[in-house]
Structure formats: C-alpha cells, structure tokens
Coordinates of C-alpha atoms and ligand atoms in Angstrom, one line a residue:
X30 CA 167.6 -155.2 148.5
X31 CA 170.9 -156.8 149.5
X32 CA 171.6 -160.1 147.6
X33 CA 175.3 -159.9 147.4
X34 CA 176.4 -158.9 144.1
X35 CA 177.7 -163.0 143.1
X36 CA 174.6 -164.2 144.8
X37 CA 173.7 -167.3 142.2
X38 CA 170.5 -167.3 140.6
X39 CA 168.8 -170.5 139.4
X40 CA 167.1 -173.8 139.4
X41 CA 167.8 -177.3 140.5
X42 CA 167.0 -181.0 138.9
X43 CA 167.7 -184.6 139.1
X44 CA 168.4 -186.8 136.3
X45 CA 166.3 -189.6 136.6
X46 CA 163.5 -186.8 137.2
X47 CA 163.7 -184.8 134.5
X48 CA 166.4 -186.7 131.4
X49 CA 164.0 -190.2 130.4
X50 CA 166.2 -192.0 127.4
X51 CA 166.5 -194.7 130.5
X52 CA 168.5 -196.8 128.1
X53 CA 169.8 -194.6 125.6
X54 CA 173.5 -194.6 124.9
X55 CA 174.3 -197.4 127.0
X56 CA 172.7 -196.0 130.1
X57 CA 172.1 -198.9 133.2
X58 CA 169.7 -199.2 135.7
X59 CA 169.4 -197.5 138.7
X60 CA 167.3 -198.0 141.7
X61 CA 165.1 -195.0 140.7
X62 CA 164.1 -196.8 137.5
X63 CA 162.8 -199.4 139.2
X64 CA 160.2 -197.1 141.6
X65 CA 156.8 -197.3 139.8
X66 CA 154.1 -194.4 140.2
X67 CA 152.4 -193.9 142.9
X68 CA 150.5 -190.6 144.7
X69 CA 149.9 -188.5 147.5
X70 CA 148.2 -191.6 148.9
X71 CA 149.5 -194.8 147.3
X72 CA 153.5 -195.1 148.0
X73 CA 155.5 -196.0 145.5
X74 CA 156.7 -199.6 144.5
X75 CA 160.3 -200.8 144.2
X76 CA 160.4 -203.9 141.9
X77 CA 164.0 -204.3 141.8
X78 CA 163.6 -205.4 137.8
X79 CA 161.5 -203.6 135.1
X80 CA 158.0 -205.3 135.2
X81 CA 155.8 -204.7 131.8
X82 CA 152.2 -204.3 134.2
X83 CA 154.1 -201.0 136.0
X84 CA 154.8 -197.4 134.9
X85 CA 158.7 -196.7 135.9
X86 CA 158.0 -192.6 136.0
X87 CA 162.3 -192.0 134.9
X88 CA 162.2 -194.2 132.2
X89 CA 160.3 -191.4 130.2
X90 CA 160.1 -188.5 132.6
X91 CA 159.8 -185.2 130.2
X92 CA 162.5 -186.3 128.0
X93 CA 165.5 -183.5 129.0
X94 CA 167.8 -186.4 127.5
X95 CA 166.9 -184.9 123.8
X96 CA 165.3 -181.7 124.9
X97 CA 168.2 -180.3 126.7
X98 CA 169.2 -177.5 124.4
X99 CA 165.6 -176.0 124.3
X100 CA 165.1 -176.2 128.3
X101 CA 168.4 -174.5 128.6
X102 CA 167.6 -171.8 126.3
X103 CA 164.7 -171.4 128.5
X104 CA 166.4 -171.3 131.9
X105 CA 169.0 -168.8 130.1
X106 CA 166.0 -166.7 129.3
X107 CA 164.9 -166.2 132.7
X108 CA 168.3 -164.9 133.5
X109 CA 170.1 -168.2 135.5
X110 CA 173.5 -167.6 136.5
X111 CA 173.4 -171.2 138.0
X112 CA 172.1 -174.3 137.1
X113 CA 171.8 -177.2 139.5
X114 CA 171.7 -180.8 137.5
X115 CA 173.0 -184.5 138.8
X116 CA 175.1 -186.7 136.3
X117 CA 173.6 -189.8 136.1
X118 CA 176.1 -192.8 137.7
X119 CA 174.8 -194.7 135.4
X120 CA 175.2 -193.3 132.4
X121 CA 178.5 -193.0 133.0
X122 CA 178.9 -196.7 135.1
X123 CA 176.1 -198.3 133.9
X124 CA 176.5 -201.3 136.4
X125 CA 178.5 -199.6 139.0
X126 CA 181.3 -201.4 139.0
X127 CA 183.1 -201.5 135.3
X128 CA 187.1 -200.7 135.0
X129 CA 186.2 -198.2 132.5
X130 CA 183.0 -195.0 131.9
X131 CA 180.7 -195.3 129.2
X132 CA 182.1 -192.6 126.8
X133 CA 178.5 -191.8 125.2
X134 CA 177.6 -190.9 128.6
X135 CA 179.9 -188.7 129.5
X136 CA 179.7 -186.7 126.1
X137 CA 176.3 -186.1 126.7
X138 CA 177.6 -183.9 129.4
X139 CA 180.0 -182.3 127.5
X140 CA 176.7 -181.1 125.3
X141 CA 175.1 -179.5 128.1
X142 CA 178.0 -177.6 129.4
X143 CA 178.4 -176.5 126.5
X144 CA 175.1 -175.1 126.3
X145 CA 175.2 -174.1 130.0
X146 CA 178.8 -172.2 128.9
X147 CA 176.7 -170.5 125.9
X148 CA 174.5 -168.5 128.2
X149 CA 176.9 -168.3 131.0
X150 CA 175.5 -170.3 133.5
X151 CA 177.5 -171.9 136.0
X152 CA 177.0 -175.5 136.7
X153 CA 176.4 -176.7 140.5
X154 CA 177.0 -180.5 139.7
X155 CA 175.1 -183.6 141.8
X156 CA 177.2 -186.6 141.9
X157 CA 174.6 -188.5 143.1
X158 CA 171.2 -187.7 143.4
X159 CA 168.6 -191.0 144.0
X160 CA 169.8 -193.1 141.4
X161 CA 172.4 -195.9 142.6
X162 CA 173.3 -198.3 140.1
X163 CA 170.9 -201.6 140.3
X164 CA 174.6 -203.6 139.6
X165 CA 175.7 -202.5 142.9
X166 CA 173.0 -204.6 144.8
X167 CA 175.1 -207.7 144.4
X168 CA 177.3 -206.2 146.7
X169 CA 174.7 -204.7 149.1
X170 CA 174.7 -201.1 147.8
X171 CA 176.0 -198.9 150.4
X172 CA 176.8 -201.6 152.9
X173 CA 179.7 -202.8 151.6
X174 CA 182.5 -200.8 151.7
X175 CA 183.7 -201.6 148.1
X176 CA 181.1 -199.4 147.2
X177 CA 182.9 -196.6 148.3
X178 CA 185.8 -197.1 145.9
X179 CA 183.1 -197.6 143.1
X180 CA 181.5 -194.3 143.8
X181 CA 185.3 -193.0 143.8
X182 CA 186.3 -194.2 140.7
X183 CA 183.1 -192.5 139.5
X184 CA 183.6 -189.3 141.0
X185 CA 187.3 -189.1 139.7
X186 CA 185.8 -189.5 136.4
X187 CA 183.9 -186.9 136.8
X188 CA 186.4 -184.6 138.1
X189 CA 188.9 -184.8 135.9
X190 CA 186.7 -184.9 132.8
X191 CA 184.6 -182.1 134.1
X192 CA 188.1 -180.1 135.8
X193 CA 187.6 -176.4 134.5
X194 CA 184.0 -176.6 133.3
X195 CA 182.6 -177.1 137.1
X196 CA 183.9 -176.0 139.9
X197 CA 180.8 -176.8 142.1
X198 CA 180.4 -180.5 143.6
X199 CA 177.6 -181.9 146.1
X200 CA 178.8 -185.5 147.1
X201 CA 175.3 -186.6 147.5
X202 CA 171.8 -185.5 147.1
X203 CA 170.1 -185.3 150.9
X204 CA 172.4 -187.6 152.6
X205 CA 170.0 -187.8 156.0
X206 CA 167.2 -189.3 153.6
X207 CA 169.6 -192.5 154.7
X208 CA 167.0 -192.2 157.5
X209 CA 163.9 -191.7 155.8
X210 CA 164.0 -193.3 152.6
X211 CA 167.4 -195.4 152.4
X212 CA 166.0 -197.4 149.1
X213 CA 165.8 -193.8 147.3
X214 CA 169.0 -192.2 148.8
X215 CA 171.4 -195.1 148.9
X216 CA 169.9 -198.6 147.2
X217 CA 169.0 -199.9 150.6
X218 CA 165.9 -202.1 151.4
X219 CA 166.2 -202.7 154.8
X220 CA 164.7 -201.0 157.9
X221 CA 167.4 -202.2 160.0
X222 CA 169.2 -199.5 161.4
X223 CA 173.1 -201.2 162.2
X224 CA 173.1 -201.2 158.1
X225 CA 171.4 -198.1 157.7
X226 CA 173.8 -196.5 159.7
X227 CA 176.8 -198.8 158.1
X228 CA 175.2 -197.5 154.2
X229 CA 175.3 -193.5 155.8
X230 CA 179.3 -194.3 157.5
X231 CA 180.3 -195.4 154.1
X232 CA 178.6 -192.5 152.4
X233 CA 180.4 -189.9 154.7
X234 CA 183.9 -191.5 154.0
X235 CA 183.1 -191.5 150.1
X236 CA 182.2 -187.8 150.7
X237 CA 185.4 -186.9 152.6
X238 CA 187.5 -188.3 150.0
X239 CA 185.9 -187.0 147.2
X240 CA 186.6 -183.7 149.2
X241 CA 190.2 -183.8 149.2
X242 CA 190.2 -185.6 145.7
X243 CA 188.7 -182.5 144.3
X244 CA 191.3 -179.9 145.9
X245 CA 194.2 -181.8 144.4
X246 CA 192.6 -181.8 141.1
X247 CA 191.5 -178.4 141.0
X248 CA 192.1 -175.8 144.0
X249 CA 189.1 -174.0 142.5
X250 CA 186.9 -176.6 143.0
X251 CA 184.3 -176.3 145.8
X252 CA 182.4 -179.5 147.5
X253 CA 179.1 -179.0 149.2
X254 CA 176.8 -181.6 151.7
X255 CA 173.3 -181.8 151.1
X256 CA 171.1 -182.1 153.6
X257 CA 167.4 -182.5 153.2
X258 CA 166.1 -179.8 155.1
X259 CA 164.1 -181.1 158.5
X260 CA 163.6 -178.3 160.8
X261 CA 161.2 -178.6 164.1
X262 CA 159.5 -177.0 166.6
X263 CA 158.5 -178.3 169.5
X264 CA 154.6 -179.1 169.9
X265 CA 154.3 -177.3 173.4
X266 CA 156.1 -175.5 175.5
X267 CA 156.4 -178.4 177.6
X268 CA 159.8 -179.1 178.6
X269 CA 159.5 -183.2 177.3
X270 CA 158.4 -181.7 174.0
X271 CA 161.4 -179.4 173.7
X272 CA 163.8 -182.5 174.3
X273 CA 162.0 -184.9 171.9
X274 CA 162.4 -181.9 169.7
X275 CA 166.1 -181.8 170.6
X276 CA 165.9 -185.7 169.6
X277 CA 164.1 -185.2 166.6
X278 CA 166.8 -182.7 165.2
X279 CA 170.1 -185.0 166.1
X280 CA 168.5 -187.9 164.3
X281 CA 168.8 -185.6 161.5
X282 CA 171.4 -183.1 161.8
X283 CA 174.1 -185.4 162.9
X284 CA 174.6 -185.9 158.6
X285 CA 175.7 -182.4 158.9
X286 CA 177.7 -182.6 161.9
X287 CA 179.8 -185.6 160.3
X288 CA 180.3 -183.6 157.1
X289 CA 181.0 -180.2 158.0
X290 CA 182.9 -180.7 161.8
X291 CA 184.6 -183.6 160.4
X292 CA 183.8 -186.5 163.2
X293 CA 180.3 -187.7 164.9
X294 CA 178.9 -185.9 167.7
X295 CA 178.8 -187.2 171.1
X296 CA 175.1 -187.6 171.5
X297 CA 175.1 -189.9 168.7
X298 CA 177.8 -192.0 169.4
X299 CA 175.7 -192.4 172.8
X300 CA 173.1 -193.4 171.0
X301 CA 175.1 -195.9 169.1
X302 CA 176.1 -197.4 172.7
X303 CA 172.6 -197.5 173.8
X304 CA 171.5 -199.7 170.6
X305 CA 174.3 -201.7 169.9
X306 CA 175.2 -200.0 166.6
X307 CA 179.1 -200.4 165.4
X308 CA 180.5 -198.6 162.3
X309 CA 182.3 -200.5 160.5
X310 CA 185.4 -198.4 160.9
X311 CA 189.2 -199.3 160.2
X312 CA 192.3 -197.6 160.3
X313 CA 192.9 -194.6 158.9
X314 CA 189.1 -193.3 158.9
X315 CA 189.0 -191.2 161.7
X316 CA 191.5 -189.1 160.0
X317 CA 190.0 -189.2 156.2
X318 CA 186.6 -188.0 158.1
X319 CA 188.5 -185.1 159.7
X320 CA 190.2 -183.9 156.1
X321 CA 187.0 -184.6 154.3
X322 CA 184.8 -181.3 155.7
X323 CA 183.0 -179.5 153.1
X324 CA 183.7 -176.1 151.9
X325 CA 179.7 -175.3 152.1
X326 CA 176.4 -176.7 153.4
X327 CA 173.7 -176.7 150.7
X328 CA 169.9 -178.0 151.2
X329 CA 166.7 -178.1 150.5
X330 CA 163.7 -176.4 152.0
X331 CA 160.3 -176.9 151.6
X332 CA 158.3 -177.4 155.1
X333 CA 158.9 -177.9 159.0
X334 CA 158.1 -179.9 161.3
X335 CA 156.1 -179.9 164.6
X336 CA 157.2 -182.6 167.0
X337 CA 157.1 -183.4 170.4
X338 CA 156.9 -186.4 173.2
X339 CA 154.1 -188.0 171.5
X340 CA 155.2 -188.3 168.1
X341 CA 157.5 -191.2 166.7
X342 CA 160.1 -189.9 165.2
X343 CA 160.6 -189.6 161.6
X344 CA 160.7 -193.5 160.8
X345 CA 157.1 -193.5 159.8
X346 CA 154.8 -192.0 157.3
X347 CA 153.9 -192.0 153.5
X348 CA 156.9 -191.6 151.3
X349 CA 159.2 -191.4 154.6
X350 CA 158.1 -188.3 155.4
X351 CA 156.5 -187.7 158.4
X352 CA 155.9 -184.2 159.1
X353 CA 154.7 -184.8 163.0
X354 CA 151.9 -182.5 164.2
X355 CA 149.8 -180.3 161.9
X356 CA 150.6 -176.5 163.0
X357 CA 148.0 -174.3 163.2
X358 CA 149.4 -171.5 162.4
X359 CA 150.2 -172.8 158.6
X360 CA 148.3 -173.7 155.7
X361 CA 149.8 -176.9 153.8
X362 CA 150.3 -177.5 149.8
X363 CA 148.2 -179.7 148.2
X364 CA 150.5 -182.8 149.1
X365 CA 150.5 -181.6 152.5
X366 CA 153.3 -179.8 153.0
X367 CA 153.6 -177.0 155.3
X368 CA 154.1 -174.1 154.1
X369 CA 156.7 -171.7 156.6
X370 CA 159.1 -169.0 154.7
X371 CA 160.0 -167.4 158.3
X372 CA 161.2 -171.0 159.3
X373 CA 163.3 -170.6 156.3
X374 CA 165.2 -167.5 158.0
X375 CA 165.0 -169.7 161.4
X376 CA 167.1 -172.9 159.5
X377 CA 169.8 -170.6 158.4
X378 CA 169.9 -169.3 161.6
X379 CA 170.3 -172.5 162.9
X380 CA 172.8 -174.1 159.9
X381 CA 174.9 -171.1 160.1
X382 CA 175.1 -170.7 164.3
X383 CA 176.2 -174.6 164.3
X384 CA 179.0 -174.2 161.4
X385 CA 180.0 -170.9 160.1
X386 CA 180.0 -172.2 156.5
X387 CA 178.9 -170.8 153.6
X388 CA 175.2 -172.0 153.2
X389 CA 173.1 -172.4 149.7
X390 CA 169.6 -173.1 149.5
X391 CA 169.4 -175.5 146.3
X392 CA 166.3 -176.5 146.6
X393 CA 162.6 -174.7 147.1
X394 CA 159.7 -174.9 145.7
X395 CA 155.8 -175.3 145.7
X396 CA 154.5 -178.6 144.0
X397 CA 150.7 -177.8 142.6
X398 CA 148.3 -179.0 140.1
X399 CA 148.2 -176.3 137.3
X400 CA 146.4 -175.9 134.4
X401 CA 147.1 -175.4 130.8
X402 CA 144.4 -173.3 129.1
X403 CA 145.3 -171.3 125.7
X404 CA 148.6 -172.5 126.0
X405 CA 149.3 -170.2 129.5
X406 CA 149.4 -171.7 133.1
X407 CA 147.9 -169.2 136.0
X408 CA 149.9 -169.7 139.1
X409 CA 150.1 -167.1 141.7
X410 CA 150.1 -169.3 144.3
X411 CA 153.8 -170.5 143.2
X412 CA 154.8 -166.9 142.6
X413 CA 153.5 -166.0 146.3
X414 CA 155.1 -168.9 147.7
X415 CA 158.8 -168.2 146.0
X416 CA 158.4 -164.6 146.9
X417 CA 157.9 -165.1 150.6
X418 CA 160.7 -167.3 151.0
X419 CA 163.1 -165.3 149.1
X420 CA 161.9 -162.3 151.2
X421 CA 162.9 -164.0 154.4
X422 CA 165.9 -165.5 152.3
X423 CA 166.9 -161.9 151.9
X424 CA 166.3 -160.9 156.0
X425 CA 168.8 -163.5 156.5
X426 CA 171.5 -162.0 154.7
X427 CA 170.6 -158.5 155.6
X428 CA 169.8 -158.7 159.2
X429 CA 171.3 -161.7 160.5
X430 CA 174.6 -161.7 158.6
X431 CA 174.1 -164.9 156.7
X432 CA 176.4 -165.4 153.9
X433 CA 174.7 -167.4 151.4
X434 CA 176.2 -168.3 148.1
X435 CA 172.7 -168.8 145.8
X436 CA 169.7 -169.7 145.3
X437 CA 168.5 -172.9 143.3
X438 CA 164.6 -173.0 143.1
X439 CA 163.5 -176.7 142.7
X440 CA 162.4 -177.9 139.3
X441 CA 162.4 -175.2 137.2
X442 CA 160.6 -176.9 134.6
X443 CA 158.3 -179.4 135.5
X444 CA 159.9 -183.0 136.3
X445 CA 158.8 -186.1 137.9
X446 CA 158.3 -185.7 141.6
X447 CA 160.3 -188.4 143.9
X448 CA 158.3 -188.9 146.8
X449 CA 155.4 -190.0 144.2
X450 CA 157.0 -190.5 141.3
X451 CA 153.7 -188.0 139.5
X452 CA 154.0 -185.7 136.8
X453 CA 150.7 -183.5 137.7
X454 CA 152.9 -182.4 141.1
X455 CA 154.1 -179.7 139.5
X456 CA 157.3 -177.3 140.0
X457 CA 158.7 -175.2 137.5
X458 CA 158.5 -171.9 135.5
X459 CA 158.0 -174.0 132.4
X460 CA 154.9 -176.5 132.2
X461 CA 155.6 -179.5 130.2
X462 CA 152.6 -181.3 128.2
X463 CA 152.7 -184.9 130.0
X464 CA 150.8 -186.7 132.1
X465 CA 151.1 -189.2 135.1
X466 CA 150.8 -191.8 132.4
X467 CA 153.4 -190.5 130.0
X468 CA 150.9 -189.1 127.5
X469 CA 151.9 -185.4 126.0
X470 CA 152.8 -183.9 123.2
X471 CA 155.7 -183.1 126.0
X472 CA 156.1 -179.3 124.5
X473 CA 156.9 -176.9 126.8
X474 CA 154.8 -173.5 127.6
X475 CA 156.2 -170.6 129.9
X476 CA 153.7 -170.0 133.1
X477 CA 153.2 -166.9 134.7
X478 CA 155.9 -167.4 137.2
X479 CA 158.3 -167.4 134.4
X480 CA 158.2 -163.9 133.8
X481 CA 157.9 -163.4 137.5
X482 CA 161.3 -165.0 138.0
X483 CA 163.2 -163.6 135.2
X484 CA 162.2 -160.3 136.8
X485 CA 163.3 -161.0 140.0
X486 CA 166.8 -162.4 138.4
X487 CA 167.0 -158.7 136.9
X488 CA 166.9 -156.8 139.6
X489 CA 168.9 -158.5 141.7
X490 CA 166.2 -159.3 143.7
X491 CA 164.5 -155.6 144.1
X492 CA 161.6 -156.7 142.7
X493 CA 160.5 -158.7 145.3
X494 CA 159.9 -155.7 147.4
X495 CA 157.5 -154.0 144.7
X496 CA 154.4 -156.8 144.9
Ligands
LIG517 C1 163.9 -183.4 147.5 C2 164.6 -184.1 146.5 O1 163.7 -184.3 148.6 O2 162.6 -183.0 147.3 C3 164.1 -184.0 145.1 O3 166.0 -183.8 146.5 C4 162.6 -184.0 145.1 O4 164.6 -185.0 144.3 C5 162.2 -182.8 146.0 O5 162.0 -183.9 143.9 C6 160.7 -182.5 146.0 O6 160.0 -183.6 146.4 P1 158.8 -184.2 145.5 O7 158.5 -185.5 146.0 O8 157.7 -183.3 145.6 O9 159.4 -184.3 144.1

C-alpha cells in the first residue's frame, strides 16, 4: 500500500447536520433551519420562518453542540489525523450582518479545538457549509454584493481568531450546488438563472479574497474549493451523447475552472452571450479572481452520472439531484445513488489532468438504513462500499501519480442528511439513538465499520488489501 506517509485520515460534517442547540448561545437562523423533513420521496420544505406544525431536522439534529467531547473522543479512537467540521455563520453572526461576532459562539470553537488538539487531529475548517444567515435575505442573500463583505468580515473573524490552530480553509461547501439547489448552498429561492449566476459571481469573488486574506494572515494557511462531485458518462457512444456529456460537465465544472485557473472559461462566457446573462462585475474583479486561486481542490464523491442528448440537464429532479440515466452496469444505494468506486479513480483523473492541484476527497460515504440490535449495528455493506473506493483511491496515487492530500469519509457519526433532511439515512462509524422525529435516547454505539476503519487508519491503509 502507498498512501503517502502525511496522507490525512478522517471524517467530514456540517454543523447544522450534526450540532442542534439551534438557539443556544445566541445562535441565529440560517436557511438550513428553516428546511423541514422530508424523504427519499417527499422534498423538503423551506418556510423561511420556524412554523410549530413542521419538524426543522437542525434544530435538534444529534446534539454534537453538548456532545462534542464524547464524539471526539470517538473519532480520536479510530485513529483521525483529520477532522473536517463547518463553523456555523451564525453562531458567530447570528444575523449576518452585525459590526461585531457573538463571543459565545466563537468560544464554543475554541472547546473543540481544544479537544481536536488533545488527540492530535488536525482541523480542515468549512466556512460555509448550507447554512446562510436568514438576516441576509433582506438583502437578497448572495445577490447583492454587500454580502460578500458580510461573509468577509466573517471569515476574517475566523481567521484571525482561529490563526495557528487551523491551517486548513474551504471557502464554501459544494459551490456548483449554486446550480442544483441554490436555496441550500447560497440562501436563494429563485430558479432564475441571471441571479443564480450573479449569487455563484459573488461567491467566487468572496472565495478569492478570502484566499489572499488567509496568506497575509498566516503563510501556513491553506484554502481549498469544494466542489460537489458530478462526474458523467455519456449514455451511448453516439457522438450527440458525447457532447451533451461535454455540456453536462461545463455546467458543472466551470465552479472549478473560476476557482482554481482564476477567470471563467470561454465556453461559458459563450454561454452567457447566448442567454443574456451579465455578471455583475466592476473594476478591479478581474484581477481579485486571478489572485484568488486556491491552493487545493477538495470534493465530494458519492455517485456518477449517465447523460446524454435526451436528458435535461441537471436543473430537474428530487432534492436537485438528477442523476440522468440509470447505468446498468451499477447497483444504486437505497436513496438511489449509484454506486461507482472506479469512477472515483476516473474523477481524479479528470480533476487532476485539468489543474495540477493538490486534490482531497472530503467527502464519501454510503447512506443506509441500519439497525441497532443488542446495542451493535451490522453493516458490511458500508464497510464494502468505503473499501472499494479507497482501493481505487489508492490506484490513483499509485498508478496514476495523483497527489492527494487526505481522505474525509462523510459523516462519521450519524447526522442529519441534507438532501432529506432524515436521520434513518445513515452514515457514520458511530450510530446515534434518534429518529426522523427526534425521539432517542441520542447515545451513541460503535458499528462494525468502526473497528473496520480504525484498522485501516493503522495500517496506513494495508489493510484494505487483506479482505
Ligand atoms: C453533500 C453535502 O452534498 O452530500 C453534505 O456536502 C451531505 O452536506 C452529503 O450531507 C450527503 O448527502 P445526504 O443528502 O445523503 O446527506
């Protein structure tokens, strides 16, 4: 086996997925606490207020706000050298848009990288990860420019309070969801694609600043993209399919293009041209998008597409998703997911061919129903999924040369899941004792994988070859 010898180890999660205490310490709202719970077939609601008939998954999710020291331990136990988390924006701006952070919200932080510095586990910090302040819909969330100086202020904040204890920064969580889901990613409830596009030009200028922001603060620091991993093949042969393949990708990858060449790809401002689309660019942007590029390109990778001439696009679909054309030659999850670990190989390929950065996978995972019985969950089928990817993970580095930084499985303990806002899609190494509708006695139990995991953290990754 060949991880690199600093190859990071670990897990990923959100804060409105996994902390609850909605309103503790001052906290605000954010547009994830107003998305009520849906399922694999009922999408979820946005209220815009907090409505007594609805269940608001975040509010409670499985309580990391107060069990933070005891999932920590846990994640410690398996042997993470890296922890992904997101800071809540507003627990630390609890409207958006106040002069001053809420001090109570930062020091919560302090507490868990204190713990994370306990066990030795190096933080890989979300700035933003779903959850926009509700406050900054008075000014149009991402719309507006001013927004981008909110979400500055914010992320100085962070960086100077945080300088020395993180060195790892993601702007935002999945920035291309902009195009799938802009409500979840950036606070925006429109379909209309001139301010979708406006929401995702402000977005990449907040991201380039908070770029170079970071390296005068700290040269250590390193900033990352996030890209929400859509990866297709074409349907047929057929030359059309290939294109509308072709298509299918720039819609998506042009997030990455922005963030790690520095300016917008031809094709795109084309498309712009064709549809009438302006940014809403002044002076001065062109060059803060050149001096903004990221240091690495992180993402998340869970299925892959199969598109072609006939299918739409990626506009429609429960939850946003819309994963085109079955492929036979996969099974799916439960949720429908495909399930492809060689087309995890094939995206790196891809990522690293296009930019020569450093690339992490931060997110990966199987969401399943398990069961508790006896106090012990079963679940080879999460085991056999993580293993195959990180056995293609690994033919990546070896045979094609990759350089990849680490490896953040998603939801190491079980969290609320985004698209559907459920608790029984499950994720992690550690079961919690809750249900869709809150009810638990929210203790945690280790499941089979756990074991599994820490094993593979101890060898470096041998162990993987032994099954
Ligand atoms: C990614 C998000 O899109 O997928 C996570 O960054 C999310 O927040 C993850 O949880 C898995 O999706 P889901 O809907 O199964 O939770």
């Amino acid at each position: 086996m060949s991880f690199p010898s600093d190859f990071l180890w670990g897990g990923a999660t959100a804060a409105n997925q996994c902390e609850g205490a909605y309103l503790e310490d001052g906290k605000g709202l954010s547009t994830a606490d107003v998305m009520t719970l849906g399922s694999h077939t009922q999408k979820r609601k946005t209220t815009k207020t907090v409505e007594s008939q609805y269940i608001y998954p975040s509010h409670q999710a499985v309580d990391h706000f107060h069990h933070y020291q005891e999932d920590i331990a846990l994640f410690a136990e398996m042997g993470f050298t890296v922890y992904r988390l997101s800071i809540n924006w507003t627990r630390i701006f609890p409207q958006g848009d106040e002069e001053k952070p809420n001090e109570k919200g930062l020091a919560f932080y302090d507490r868990i990288f204190d713990e994370l510095e306990k066990y030795h586990i190096e933080p890989l910090i979300t700035i933003s990860h779903f959850e926009t302040p509700l406050g900054l819909q008075k000014y149009g969330s991402w719309e507006n420019r001013k927004v981008v100086d909110f979400y500055m202020r914010y992320a100085k904040v962070l960086l100077e309070r945080y300088q020395g204890r993180v060195k790892y920064w993601l702007t935002f969580n999945e920035i291309n969801c902009m195009s799938t889901m802009p409500w979840v990613s950036a606070g925006i409830a429109s379909d209309n694609e001139q301010i979708r596009m406006s929401a995702a030009y402000h977005q990449f200028l907040a991201s380039a600043k908070v770029v170079q922001l970071a390296h005068q603060i700290d040269k250590n620091n390193k900033v990352g993209m996030m890209y929400c991993g859509h990866f297709a093949y074409p349907h047929s042969p057929h030359p059309s399919d290939m294109i509308a393949t072709t298509d299918f990708m720039h819609q998506m990858l042009f997030y990455c293009d922005v963030q790690c060449r520095g300016y917008y790809p031809n094709y795109k401002i084309k498309q712009f041209e064709r549809d009438g689309i302006v940014l809403p660019m002044q002076d001065g942007d062109e060059e803060i998008l050149k001096h903004g590029t990221v240091d690495f390109l992180s993402y998340s990778y869970y299925f892959t597409h199969v598109t072609g001439m006939k299918t739409k696009g990626i506009y429609k679909g429960l939850n946003g998703i819309d994963t085109g054309y079955q492929n036979p030659y996969l099974p799916v999850s439960e949720w429908g997911w495909s399930i492809d670990p060689q087309g995890l190989r094939y995206s790196l390929n891809l990522l690293y061919d296009r930019y020569q950065l450093p690339l992490m996978i931060v997110e990966n995972g199987l969401g399943a129903v398990d069961v508790l019985e006896n106090g012990k969950v079963h679940d080879p089928y999460r085991i056999d999924y993580l293993r195959q990817h990180l056995l293609e993970l690994e033919k990546a580095i070896t045979l094609d040369g990759i350089p990849v930084m680490g490896y953040t499985m998603w939801g190491p303990i079980d969290i609320v899941a985004a698209s559907t806002g459920e608790m029984k899609k499950r994720y992690g190494f550690i079961y919690v004792d809750v249900d869709d509708y809150g009810q638990g006695s929210m203790k945690r139990y280790k499941k089979d994988s756990f074991y599994w995991y820490q094993r593979v953290i101890q060898t470096h990754g041998e162990s993987l070859k032994e099954e």
